[in-house]
Amino acid sequence: MGRTRRHTCLVCGRVFPEGQGIVVSRAGIELHFHSKTCLTRFFKLFIERIEEREFKRVVRELVRELEEARKARARAKVI
């Protein structure tokens, strides 16, 4: 039997087994969070530090995309 991989939360340092917690992978970087609270704490710091122009562009695109998806779901419920 193989050993279960364990991860360490980037924010609080808690160790947790693979399959639990939240793992975000992007651009060759893997971030491990043991809970949504730790992910939220990281995300808050991240958005405070990201360059403002890039932040605005990405947020506007994402808001538009999520609003369109929400409207599409609402139309599908009516049918």
CSV table of C-alpha atoms in Angstrom, one decimal:
chain,number,residue,atom,x,y,z
A,1,MET,CA,0.0,0.0,0.0
A,2,GLY,CA,1.3,3.5,-0.9
A,3,ARG,CA,1.5,6.3,1.6
A,4,THR,CA,-0.9,9.2,1.3
A,5,ARG,CA,0.8,12.4,0.2
A,6,ARG,CA,0.5,15.3,2.6
A,7,HIS,CA,0.4,19.0,2.0
A,8,THR,CA,1.2,22.0,4.1
A,9,CYS,CA,-1.1,25.0,4.1
A,10,LEU,CA,0.7,28.0,2.7
A,11,VAL,CA,-1.1,30.4,5.1
A,12,CYS,CA,-1.3,28.6,8.5
A,13,GLY,CA,1.2,25.8,8.1
A,14,ARG,CA,-1.3,23.0,9.0
A,15,VAL,CA,-0.5,19.6,7.4
A,16,PHE,CA,-3.4,17.9,5.7
A,17,PRO,CA,-3.7,14.7,3.5
A,18,GLU,CA,-4.1,14.8,-0.3
A,19,GLY,CA,-7.7,14.9,-1.3
A,20,GLN,CA,-8.6,17.4,1.4
A,21,GLY,CA,-8.1,21.2,1.5
A,22,ILE,CA,-7.8,23.3,-1.6
A,23,VAL,CA,-5.0,23.0,-4.2
A,24,VAL,CA,-4.6,25.7,-6.9
A,25,SER,CA,-2.2,25.1,-9.8
A,26,ARG,CA,-1.4,27.8,-12.3
A,27,ALA,CA,1.8,28.8,-14.3
A,28,GLY,CA,3.8,26.0,-12.8
A,29,ILE,CA,3.0,27.1,-9.2
A,30,GLU,CA,1.0,24.9,-6.8
A,31,LEU,CA,-0.7,26.5,-3.8
A,32,HIS,CA,-2.0,24.5,-0.9
A,33,PHE,CA,-4.7,25.7,1.5
A,34,HIS,CA,-6.2,23.6,4.3
A,35,SER,CA,-9.5,25.6,4.4
A,36,LYS,CA,-11.5,28.2,2.6
A,37,THR,CA,-10.5,30.7,5.4
A,38,CYS,CA,-6.8,30.3,4.5
A,39,LEU,CA,-7.6,30.6,0.8
A,40,THR,CA,-9.6,33.8,1.5
A,41,ARG,CA,-6.8,35.3,3.5
A,42,PHE,CA,-4.3,34.6,0.7
A,43,PHE,CA,-6.7,35.9,-1.9
A,44,LYS,CA,-7.2,39.2,0.0
A,45,LEU,CA,-3.5,39.8,0.2
A,46,PHE,CA,-3.1,38.9,-3.5
A,47,ILE,CA,-5.6,41.3,-4.8
A,48,GLU,CA,-4.2,44.1,-2.6
A,49,ARG,CA,-0.8,43.6,-4.2
A,50,ILE,CA,-1.6,42.9,-7.9
A,51,GLU,CA,-1.1,45.8,-10.3
A,52,GLU,CA,-4.3,47.9,-10.4
A,53,ARG,CA,-4.6,48.1,-14.2
A,54,GLU,CA,-4.4,44.3,-14.6
A,55,PHE,CA,-6.7,43.8,-11.7
A,56,LYS,CA,-9.4,46.0,-13.2
A,57,ARG,CA,-9.2,44.3,-16.6
A,58,VAL,CA,-9.5,40.8,-15.2
A,59,VAL,CA,-12.2,41.7,-12.7
A,60,ARG,CA,-14.3,43.4,-15.4
A,61,GLU,CA,-14.0,40.3,-17.7
A,62,LEU,CA,-14.8,37.9,-14.9
A,63,VAL,CA,-17.8,39.9,-13.7
A,64,ARG,CA,-19.2,40.1,-17.3
A,65,GLU,CA,-18.7,36.3,-17.7
A,66,LEU,CA,-20.3,35.4,-14.4
A,67,GLU,CA,-23.3,37.8,-15.1
A,68,GLU,CA,-23.9,36.2,-18.5
A,69,ALA,CA,-23.7,32.7,-17.0
A,70,ARG,CA,-26.2,33.7,-14.2
A,71,LYS,CA,-28.6,35.2,-16.8
A,72,ALA,CA,-28.4,32.0,-18.9
A,73,ARG,CA,-29.2,29.9,-15.9
A,74,ALA,CA,-32.2,32.1,-15.0
A,75,ARG,CA,-33.5,31.8,-18.6
A,76,ALA,CA,-33.1,28.0,-18.5
A,77,LYS,CA,-35.2,27.9,-15.3
A,78,VAL,CA,-38.0,29.8,-16.9
A,79,ILE,CA,-38.4,27.4,-19.8
